[in-house]
Structures are given as C-alpha cells and as structure tokens.
Coordinates of C-alpha atoms in Angstrom, one line a residue:
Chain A
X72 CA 16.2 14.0 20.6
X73 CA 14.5 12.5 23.5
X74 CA 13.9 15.7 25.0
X75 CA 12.1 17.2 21.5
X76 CA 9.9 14.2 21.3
X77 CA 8.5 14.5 24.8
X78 CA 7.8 18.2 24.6
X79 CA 6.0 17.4 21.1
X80 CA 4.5 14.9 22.1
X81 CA 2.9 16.4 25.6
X82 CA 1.7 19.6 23.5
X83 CA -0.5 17.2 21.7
X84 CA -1.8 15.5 24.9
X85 CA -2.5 19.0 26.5
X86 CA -4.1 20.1 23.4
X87 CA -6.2 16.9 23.4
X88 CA -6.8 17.2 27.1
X89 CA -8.2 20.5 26.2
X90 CA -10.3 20.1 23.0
X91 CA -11.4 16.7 23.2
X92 CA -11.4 16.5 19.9
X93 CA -10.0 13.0 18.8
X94 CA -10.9 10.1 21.7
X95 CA -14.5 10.6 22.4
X96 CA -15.5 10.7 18.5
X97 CA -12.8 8.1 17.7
X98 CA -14.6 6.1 20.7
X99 CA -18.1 6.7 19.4
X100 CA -16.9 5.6 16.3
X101 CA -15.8 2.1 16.7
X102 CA -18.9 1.3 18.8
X103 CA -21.3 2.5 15.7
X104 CA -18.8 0.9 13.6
X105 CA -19.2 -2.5 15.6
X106 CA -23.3 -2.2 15.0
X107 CA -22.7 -1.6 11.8
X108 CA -21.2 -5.2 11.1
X109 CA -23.5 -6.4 13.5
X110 CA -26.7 -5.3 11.2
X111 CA -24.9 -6.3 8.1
X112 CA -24.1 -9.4 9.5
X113 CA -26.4 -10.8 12.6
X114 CA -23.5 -11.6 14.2
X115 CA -23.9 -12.8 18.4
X116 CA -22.8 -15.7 19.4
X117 CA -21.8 -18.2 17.1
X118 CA -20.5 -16.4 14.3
X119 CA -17.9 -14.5 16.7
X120 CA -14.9 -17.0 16.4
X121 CA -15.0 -16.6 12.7
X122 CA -15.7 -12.8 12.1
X123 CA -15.3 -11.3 15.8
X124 CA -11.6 -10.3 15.1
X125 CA -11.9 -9.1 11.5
X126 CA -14.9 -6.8 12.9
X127 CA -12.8 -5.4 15.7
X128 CA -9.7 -4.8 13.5
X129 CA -11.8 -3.3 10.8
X130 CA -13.6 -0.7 13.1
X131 CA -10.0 0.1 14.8
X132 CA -8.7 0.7 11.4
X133 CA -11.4 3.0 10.2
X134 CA -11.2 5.2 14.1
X135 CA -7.7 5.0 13.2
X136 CA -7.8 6.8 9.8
X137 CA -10.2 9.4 11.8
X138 CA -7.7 9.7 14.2
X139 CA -4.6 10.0 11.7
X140 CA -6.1 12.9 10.1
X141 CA -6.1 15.2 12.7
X142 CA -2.5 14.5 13.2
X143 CA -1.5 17.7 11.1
X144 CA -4.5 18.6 10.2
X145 CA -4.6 20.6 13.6
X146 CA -1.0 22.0 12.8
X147 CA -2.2 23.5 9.9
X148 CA -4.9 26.2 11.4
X149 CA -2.0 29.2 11.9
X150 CA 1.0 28.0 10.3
X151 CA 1.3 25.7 13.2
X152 CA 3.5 23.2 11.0
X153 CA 5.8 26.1 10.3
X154 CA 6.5 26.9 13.5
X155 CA 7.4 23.0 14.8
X156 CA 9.8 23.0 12.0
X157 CA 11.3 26.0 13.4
X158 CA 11.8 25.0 16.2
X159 CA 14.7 23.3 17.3
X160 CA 14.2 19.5 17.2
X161 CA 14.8 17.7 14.5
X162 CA 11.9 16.0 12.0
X163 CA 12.7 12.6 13.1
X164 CA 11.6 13.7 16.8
X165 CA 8.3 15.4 15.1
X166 CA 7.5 12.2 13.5
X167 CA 8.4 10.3 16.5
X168 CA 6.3 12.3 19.2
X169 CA 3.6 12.5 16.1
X170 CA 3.8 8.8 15.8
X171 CA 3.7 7.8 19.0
X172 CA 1.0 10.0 20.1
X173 CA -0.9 8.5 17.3
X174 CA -0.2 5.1 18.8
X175 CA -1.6 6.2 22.5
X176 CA -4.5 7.6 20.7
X177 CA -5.5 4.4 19.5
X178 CA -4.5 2.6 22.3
X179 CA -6.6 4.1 24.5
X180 CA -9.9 3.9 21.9
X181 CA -8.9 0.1 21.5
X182 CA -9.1 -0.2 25.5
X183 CA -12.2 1.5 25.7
X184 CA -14.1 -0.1 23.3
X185 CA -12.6 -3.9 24.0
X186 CA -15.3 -3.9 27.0
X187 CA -18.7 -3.2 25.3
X188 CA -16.9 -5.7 22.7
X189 CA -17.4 -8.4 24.5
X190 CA -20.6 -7.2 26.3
X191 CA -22.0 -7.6 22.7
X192 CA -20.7 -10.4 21.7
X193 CA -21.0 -12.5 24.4
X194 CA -16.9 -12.8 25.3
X195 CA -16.6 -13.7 28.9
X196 CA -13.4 -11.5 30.4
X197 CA -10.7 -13.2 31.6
X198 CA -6.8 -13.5 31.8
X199 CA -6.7 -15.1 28.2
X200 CA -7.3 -11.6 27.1
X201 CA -4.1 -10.0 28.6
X202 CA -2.2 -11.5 25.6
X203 CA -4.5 -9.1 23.3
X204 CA -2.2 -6.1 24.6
X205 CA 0.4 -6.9 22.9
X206 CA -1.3 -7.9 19.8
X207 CA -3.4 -4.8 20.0
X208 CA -0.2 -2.6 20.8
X209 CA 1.8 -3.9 17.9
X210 CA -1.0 -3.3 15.4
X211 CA -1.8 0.0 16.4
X212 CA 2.2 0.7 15.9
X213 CA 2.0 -0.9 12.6
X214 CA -1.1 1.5 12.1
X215 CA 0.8 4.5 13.5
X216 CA 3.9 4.1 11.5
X217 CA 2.4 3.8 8.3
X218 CA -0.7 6.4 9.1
X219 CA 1.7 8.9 11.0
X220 CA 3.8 9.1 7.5
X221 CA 1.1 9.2 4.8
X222 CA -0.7 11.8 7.1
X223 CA 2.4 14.4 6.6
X224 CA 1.7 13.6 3.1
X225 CA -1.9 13.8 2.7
X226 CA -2.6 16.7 4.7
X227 CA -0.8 18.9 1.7
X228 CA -3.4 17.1 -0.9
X229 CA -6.4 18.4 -2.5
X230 CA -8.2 15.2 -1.4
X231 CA -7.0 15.6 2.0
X232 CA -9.0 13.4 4.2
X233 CA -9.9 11.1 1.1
X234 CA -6.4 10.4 0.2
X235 CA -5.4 9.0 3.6
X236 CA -7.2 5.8 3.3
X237 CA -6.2 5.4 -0.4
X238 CA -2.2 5.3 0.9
X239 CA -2.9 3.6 4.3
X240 CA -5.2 0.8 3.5
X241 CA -3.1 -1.0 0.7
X242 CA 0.2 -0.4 2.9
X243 CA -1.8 -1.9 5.7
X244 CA -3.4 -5.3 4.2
X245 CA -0.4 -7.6 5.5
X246 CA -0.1 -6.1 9.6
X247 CA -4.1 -6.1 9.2
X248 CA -3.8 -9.9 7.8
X249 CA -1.9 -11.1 11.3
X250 CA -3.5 -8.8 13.7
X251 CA -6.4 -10.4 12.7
X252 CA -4.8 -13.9 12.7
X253 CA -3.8 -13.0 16.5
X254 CA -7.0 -11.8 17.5
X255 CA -8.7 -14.4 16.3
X256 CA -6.1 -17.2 18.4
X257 CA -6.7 -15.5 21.5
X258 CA -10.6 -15.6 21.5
X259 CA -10.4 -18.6 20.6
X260 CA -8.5 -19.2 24.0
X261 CA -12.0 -17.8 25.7
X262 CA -13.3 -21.3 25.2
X263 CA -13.1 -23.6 28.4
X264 CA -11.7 -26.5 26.7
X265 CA -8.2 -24.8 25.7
X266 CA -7.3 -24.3 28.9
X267 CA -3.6 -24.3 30.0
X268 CA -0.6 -22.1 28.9
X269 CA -1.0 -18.7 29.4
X270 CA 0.5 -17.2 26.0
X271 CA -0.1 -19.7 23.1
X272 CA 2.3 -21.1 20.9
X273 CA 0.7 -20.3 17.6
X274 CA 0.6 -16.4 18.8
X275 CA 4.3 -15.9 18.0
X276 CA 4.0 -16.1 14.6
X277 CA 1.9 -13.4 14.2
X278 CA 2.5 -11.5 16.8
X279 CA 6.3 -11.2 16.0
X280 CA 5.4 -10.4 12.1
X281 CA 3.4 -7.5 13.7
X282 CA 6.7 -6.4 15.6
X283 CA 8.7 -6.8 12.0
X284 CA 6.1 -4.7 10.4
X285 CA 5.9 -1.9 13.0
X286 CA 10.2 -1.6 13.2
X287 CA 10.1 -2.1 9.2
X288 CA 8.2 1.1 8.8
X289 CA 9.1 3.5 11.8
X290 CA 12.7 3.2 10.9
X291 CA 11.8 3.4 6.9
X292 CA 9.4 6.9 8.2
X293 CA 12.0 8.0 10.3
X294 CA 14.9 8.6 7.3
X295 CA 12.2 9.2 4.7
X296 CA 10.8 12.1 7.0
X297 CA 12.9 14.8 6.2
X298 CA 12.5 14.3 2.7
X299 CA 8.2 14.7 3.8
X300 CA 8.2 18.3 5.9
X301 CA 11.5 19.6 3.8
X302 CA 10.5 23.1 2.5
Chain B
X248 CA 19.2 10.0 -33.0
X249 CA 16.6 9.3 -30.5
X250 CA 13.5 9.8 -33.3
X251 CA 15.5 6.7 -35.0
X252 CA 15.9 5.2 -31.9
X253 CA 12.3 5.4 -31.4
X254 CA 11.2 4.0 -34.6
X255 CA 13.5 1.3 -34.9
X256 CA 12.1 0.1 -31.5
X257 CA 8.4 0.6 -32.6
X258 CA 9.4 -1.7 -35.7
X259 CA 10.8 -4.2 -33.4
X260 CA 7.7 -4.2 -30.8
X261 CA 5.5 -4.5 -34.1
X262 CA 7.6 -6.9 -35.3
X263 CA 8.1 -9.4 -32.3
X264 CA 4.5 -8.9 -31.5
X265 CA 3.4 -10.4 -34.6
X266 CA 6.3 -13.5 -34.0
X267 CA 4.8 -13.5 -30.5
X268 CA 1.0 -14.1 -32.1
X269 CA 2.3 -16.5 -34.5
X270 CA 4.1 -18.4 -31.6
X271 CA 1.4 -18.1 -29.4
X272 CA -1.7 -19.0 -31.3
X273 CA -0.1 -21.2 -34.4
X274 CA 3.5 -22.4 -33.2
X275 CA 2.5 -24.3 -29.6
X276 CA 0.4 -27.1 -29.7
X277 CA -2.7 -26.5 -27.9
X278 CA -2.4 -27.7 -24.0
X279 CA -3.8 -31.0 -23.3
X280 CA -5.9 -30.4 -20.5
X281 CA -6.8 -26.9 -20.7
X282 CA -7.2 -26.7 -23.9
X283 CA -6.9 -23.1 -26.2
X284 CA -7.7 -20.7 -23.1
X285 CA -4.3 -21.8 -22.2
X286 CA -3.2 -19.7 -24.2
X287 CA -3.5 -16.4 -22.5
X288 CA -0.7 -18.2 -20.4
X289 CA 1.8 -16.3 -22.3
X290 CA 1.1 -12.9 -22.3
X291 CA -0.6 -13.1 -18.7
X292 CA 3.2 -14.5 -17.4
X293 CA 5.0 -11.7 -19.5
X294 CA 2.8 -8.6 -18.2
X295 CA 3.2 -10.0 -14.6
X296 CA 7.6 -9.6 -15.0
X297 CA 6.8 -6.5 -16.8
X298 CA 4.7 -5.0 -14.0
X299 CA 7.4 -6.2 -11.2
X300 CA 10.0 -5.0 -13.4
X301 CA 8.5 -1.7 -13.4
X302 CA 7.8 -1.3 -10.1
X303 CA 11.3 -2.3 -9.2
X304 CA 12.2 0.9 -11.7
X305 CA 9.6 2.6 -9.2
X306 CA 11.9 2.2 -6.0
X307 CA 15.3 2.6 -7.6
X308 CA 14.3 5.8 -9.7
X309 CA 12.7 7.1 -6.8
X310 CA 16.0 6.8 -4.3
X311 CA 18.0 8.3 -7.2
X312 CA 15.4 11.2 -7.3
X313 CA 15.4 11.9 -3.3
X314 CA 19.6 11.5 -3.7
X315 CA 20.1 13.4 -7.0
X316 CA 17.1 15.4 -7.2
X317 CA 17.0 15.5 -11.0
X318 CA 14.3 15.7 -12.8
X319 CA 15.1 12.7 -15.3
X320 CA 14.8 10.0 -12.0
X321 CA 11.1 11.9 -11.3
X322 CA 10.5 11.3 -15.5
X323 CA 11.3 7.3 -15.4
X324 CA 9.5 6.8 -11.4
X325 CA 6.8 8.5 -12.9
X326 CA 6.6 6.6 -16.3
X327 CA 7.4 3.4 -14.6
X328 CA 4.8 3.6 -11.9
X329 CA 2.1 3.9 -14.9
X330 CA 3.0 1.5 -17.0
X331 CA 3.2 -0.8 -13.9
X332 CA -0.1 -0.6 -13.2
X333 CA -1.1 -0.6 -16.5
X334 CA 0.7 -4.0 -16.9
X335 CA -1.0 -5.4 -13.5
X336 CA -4.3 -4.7 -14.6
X337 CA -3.5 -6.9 -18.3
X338 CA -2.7 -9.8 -15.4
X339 CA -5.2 -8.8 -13.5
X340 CA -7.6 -9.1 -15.8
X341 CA -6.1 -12.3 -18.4
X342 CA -6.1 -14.0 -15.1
X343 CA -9.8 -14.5 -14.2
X344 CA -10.4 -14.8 -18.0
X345 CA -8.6 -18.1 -17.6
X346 CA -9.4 -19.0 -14.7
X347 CA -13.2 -18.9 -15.4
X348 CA -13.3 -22.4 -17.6
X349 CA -10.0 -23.7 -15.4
X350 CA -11.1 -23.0 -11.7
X351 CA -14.4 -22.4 -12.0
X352 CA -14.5 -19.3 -10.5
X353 CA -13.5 -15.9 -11.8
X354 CA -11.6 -14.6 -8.6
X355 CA -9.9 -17.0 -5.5
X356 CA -8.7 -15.6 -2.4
X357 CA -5.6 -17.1 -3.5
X358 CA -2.3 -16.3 -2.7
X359 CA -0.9 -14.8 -5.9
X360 CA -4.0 -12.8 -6.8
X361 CA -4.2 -11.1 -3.6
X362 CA -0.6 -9.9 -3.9
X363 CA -1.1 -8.8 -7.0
X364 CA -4.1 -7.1 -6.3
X365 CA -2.2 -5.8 -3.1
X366 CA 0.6 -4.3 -5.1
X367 CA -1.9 -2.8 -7.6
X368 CA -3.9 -1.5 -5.2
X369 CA -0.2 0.2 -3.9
X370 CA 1.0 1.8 -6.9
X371 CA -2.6 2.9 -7.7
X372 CA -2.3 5.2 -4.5
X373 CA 0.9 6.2 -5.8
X374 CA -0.1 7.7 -8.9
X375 CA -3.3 9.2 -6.6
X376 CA -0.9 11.1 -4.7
X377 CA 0.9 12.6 -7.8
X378 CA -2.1 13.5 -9.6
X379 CA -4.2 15.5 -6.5
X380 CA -1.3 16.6 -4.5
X381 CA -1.4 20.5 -4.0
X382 CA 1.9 21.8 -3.0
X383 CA 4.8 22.4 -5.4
X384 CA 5.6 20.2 -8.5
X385 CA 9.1 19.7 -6.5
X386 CA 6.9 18.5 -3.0
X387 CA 4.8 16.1 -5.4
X388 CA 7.7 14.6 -6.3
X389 CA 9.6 14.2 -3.3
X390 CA 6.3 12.6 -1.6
X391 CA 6.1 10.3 -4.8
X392 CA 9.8 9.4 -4.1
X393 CA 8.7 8.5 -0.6
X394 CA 5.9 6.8 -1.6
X395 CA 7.6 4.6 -4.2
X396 CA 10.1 3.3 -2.1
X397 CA 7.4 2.6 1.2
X398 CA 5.8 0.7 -1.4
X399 CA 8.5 -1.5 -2.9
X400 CA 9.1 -2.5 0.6
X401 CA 6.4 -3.1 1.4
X402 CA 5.8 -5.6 -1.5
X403 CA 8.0 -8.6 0.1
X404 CA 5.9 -8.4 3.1
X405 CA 2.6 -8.4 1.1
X406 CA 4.0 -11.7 -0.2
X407 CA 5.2 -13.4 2.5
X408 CA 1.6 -12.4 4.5
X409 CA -0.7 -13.4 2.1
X410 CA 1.7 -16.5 1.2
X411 CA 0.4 -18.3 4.4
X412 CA -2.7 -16.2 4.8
X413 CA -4.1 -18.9 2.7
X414 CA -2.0 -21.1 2.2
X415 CA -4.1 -23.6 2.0
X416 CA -5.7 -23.2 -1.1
X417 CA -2.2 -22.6 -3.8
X418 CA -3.9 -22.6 -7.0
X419 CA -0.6 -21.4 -9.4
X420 CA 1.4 -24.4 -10.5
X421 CA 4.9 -24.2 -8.6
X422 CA 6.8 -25.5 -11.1
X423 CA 5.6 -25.5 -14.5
X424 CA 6.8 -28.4 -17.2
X425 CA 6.3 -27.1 -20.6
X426 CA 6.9 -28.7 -23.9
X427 CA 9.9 -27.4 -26.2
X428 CA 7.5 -25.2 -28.2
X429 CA 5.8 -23.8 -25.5
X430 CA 8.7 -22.7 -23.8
X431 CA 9.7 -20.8 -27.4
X432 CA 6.2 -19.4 -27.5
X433 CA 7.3 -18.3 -23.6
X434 CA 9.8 -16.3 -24.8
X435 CA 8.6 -15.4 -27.5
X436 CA 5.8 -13.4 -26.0
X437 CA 8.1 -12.5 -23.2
X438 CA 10.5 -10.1 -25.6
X439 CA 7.4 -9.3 -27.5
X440 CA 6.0 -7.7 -24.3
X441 CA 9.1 -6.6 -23.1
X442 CA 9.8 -4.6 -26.0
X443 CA 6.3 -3.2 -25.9
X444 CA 7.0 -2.3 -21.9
X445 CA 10.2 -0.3 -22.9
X446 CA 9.2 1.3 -26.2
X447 CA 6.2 2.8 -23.9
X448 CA 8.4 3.6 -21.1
X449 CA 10.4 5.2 -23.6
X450 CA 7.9 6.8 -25.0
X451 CA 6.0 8.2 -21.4
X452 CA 9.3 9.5 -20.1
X453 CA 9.4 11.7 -23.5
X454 CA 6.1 12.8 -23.1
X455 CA 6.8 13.7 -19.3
X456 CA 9.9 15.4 -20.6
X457 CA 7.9 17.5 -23.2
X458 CA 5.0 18.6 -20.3
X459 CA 7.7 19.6 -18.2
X460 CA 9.0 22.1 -20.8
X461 CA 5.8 23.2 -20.8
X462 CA 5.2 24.1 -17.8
X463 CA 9.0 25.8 -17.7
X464 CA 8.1 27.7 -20.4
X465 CA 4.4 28.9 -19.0
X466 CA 6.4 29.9 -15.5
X467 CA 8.9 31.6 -17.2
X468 CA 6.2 33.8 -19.2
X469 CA 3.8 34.2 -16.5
X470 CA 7.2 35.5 -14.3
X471 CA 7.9 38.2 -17.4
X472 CA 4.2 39.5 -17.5
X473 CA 4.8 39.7 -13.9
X474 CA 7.9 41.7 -13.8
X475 CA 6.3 44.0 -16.8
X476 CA 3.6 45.1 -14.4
X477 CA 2.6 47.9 -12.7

C-alpha cells in the first residue's frame, strides 16, 4: 500500500517537476487573487485583522480548485486513468498519493505566497506565525480530501472544470469557517501587546475541528473510492 | 393496487391540506406579538422536517444503492434528493418572508439560516452532478450514491460550525411555548405537509420508474437495429 502510494505519488512530482504546469500558475493566481480583494476592498492596514484571513483563505481556495482540476485531468490525455487502475495498487493508494500530492501542491503555493502576504499588508514576520503551519496544513488537508474526491468525479462531467467548485465549495463552508477563525487568532498575535505564550489557547478549538474535518473525509474518500474509479 | 393507492393518498394530502388551512388561518388565535405573519410558522416548521427527512432518505437510499445496486434505491435517492431541495427552498423562502416585519431584515447571518442554506446549497450540487454527468447512467448513479452520503455527513458538521460561527447573534426561539391550538394547528400542518412530501415522493419515484423503462426500451431497440445491420 505504502509502496503504491509513493510510486504514484512521485510520478506526479516528476511530471510536475517536468511541466510546470500547476505551482507557478497556482502561485500567480493567489497573488492576482489577493489584488483583487485589495481593489474591491482598499484593504492595508487597518482593515487586515478583520478581513486579512478571509482574503487569504479565499484566494487559497480558489488556487486550490485550479489545482484540483488537474488532478485527473492530466490522467485523462491517453487513457492514463486506465492504465493506474491497471496497475497493481489498489484505488485507496491512488486516492491517497492523489490526495496527498494535492495537499503538497497547495502547501507549497500557501508558503510562497504567505511572504508577499504580509509585504502587502503590512504583517511584520515573526515566530507568531509558525503556528499558521499547522492551521494552514490542516486546511489544505481538509481542501485535499474533499477536492481530491469530487475531482475523480468531476473530471467524467460534461461541466468538467465548472462542476468542481459546485461540489467542493458547499462541502467546504465549515473547514473554511475555522481556518479562517485560526488565521484570524494568529494575526492577531502579530500585535505587540499579546505577547507571551507561544501557541494560544483559543487556537485549539479550531485548529483541532480542522483535524476532525480533514480525518472525517479522507477516511469517508478512502472507502467511497472504489465505488468512484470502479468500471 | 398502487393507482388506488395513489389516489387514496392524493385525497388525503387534499384533504388534510384543507384541515391544515382551516387550522392554520381560522382555528389558532392570531399570535400576540407577531401578529398574522406568524402564521407562516406552520408550514415554514413542517417543510424544514420534511427537507431533513428527505435528505436523511438521501444517505440511507444511497448506501443501499452502492450495497445492493438496485435500481429502486437509485429511484427513492433520486426522488428524495429533489423533493429535499424543493422543501428547503419553501423554508428558505417562508423564512425571510417572516422575518422581514419580525427582524427587520430579510436575511441574518444567523446560525440556522446558514445551515440551511449550507445543506441546500449541498444537495443542489447533488442533483448538478446527476443531471451533467457524462459517463454511464450506472457511473451517474454510483457518483450520486457517493455524493449523497459525503453530504449527509457532512451536514452535522455544517451545524455544529456555523452553531458557534455566530453564535452570538441566535435569532430562532430555543424552546418554543405555544398555546393548545397552536400546537393542533402544528400538527396539523405538519401531516398536511407530510402527506404532501410522501404522495410526491411517491409520485417522483413512479415517474423515475417510468423514464427508466424508457430508456430500457430505446437501448433495447437501438441494440436490434444494430444487430439487423450490415
């Protein structure tokens, strides 16, 4: 099993290596996505403790759905689905390496972009941001569980890339709700007054609804899977 | 049998509707605070159970279908999953009605509207997937099955989230004290609608029944005209 999901799941890093086809526009992406809410808005400065987190978890949703697109999208150009479920691993590993490369994906964009984040918006860096991994980690699982499943689904649709948003944004609203709830304690951390401990109490609760959320739906994907590629 | 069936129940829908409007509109006193829009209490409470209820039928018919894989658990998912929605949108839309003159506002940000509209939002995807999927009638079911139960699970965790999302500003009664005749006018209206929800699921799941014929029959003479040829 272990075995099946690495190989899988280092085919799609090669192939990413190789193509660049999903990072640098997912990238791209978020930062226009980011200007976008900063037009709409006139955001800067004050405004960033209310509406900084929602922006940032509304452009990594959106990169996300870009991203979740491709992930059988590309296995559809020669058969290439066909041949992964002829080969010998079992669909639980394909969703698993499919899923967690989905979750690296965004990972990555949500590291890149954090920076110019807070060049924007005026968020001085520091070590109250290392408690953002973790809440940025566990909503990109929730996103990859979720996305990873409704992709398999979505990529046999006559809407295609339209219908993925239609499944994944409803399923999302509640991981969406406390990722944004966690974002928005940490920042709020970057002022000097709250100084003192380094992971704050009211971050649990979110943060371990997230986890909930993300093991809720990767086990429900994992024995719903079969029932997806079965054919 | 089942055209008697069928209507017998229309005569009881028609019938406990028109006990349900009598109950409603003549029967309870008018509310004291409120005043007549209070009204649309009844059938705004009934249509939300209904909708749940049906969406409940979602998840179960839809784990029958992926165990079973018979076409009658696809025919009541299917049937359900509409008439859920359909039942939403009646709350989701007696709801601002009343809560225009009562809140002030058409729409809060309030906990039980935003599940609601959640869930809606859910099961509209659902029947999205069914009607623009591409691949075989048997794959649009099976990724409907999936669907339906994601969903249903996902519906606890809507509620708890947007429960103390914003908590703060509860704007559903808890607990509700009604007087004697308002709680008959409650029930009332609750079989009335009930009724109405299973004489249409009923009626759906006979009408999916029928379509599916169809199409067995259209195969089954496009595969002749095949074999005849050259």
């Amino acid at each position: 099993m272990i075995k099946g999901v690495v190989a899988i799941l280092w085919k799609d890093l090669r192939v990413e290596w190789r193509s660049r086809e999903r990072l640098g526009p997912m990238v791209v992406f978020v930062f226009l996505i980011i200007l976008v809410f900063n037009f709409s808005f006139e955001l800067g400065g004050s405004a960033l403790h209310e509406i900084g987190p929602g922006v940032l978890w509304s452009a990594f949703v959106f990169a996300g759905l870009f991203g979740l697109n491709h992930t059988f999208a590309t296995e559809l150009d020669n058969n290439c689905l066909d041949a992964l479920m002829l080969a010998p691993v079992s669909h639980s590993s394909l969703y698993l390496a499919k899923m967690l490369g989905n979750l690296l994906f965004l990972l990555v964009v949500e590291l890149l972009s954090l920076p110019f984040f807070c060049l924007f918006f005026n968020l001085s860096p520091g070590l109250y941001l290392v408690p953002l991994v973790a809440v940025l980690t566990l909503g990109a699982s929730c996103l990859a569980s979720v996305g990873t499943l409704f992709a398999a689904m979505s990529s046999n649709s006559r809407l295609r890339e339209f219908l993925l948003p239609l499944l994944v944004l409803p399923m999302i609203y509640p991981a969406l709700i406390w990722a944004v709830k966690a974002t928005a304690i940490v920042f709020e951390h970057s002022r000097p007054s709250t100084t003192g401990a380094f992971w704050p109490g009211s971050l649990t609760e979110p943060v371990s609804f997230l986890l909930v959320y993300s093991i809720v739906f990767t086990t429900l994907a994992l024995m719903l899977f079969d029932q997806v590629l079965e054919d | 049998m089942s055209r008697l069936a069928s209507t017998g129940l229309a005569f009881f829908v028609f019938s406990a509707m028109v006990a349900a409007l009598y109950a409603v509109f003549l029967y309870a006193p008018t509310e004291g605070q409120m005043g007549l829009v209070q009204r649309i209490f009844y059938f705004h409470v009934s249509s939300a159970i209904c909708s749940l209820v049906a969406f409940s039928l979602v998840f179960l018919a839809s784990i029958q279908y992926l165990r079973r894989r018979e076409e009658r658990w696809d025919r009541l998912a299917v049937a359900s999953a509409e008439l859920g929605v359909i039942f939403a949108l009646i709350v989701l839309i007696t709801g601002p009605l009343w809560a225009r003159p009562i809140w002030g506002v058409f729409w809060r940000w309030e906990p039980r509207l935003t599940f609601m509209l959640i869930t809606f939002l859910m099961y509209v995807a659902y029947l999205m997937v069914r009607a623009y999927a591409a691949g075989s009638v048997e794959q649009t079911r099976r990724f409907a099955a999936v669907l339906g139960i994601v969903a249903f699970v996902n519906v606890p965790l809507v509620h708890f989230s947007v429960n103390l999302w914003s908590a703060d500003q509860q704007l559903h009664p808890q607990k509700v004290e009604l007087a004697p005749e308002m709680v008959v006018a409650r029930y009332v209206s609750l079989v009335a609608v009930g009724s109405l929800f299973l004489f249409l699921l009923k009626r759906r799941m006979e009408l999916e029944l029928a379509s599916q014929t169809l199409n067995r029959i259209r195969q089954e003479l496009d595969g002749e005209r095949g074999d005849d040829g050259p």
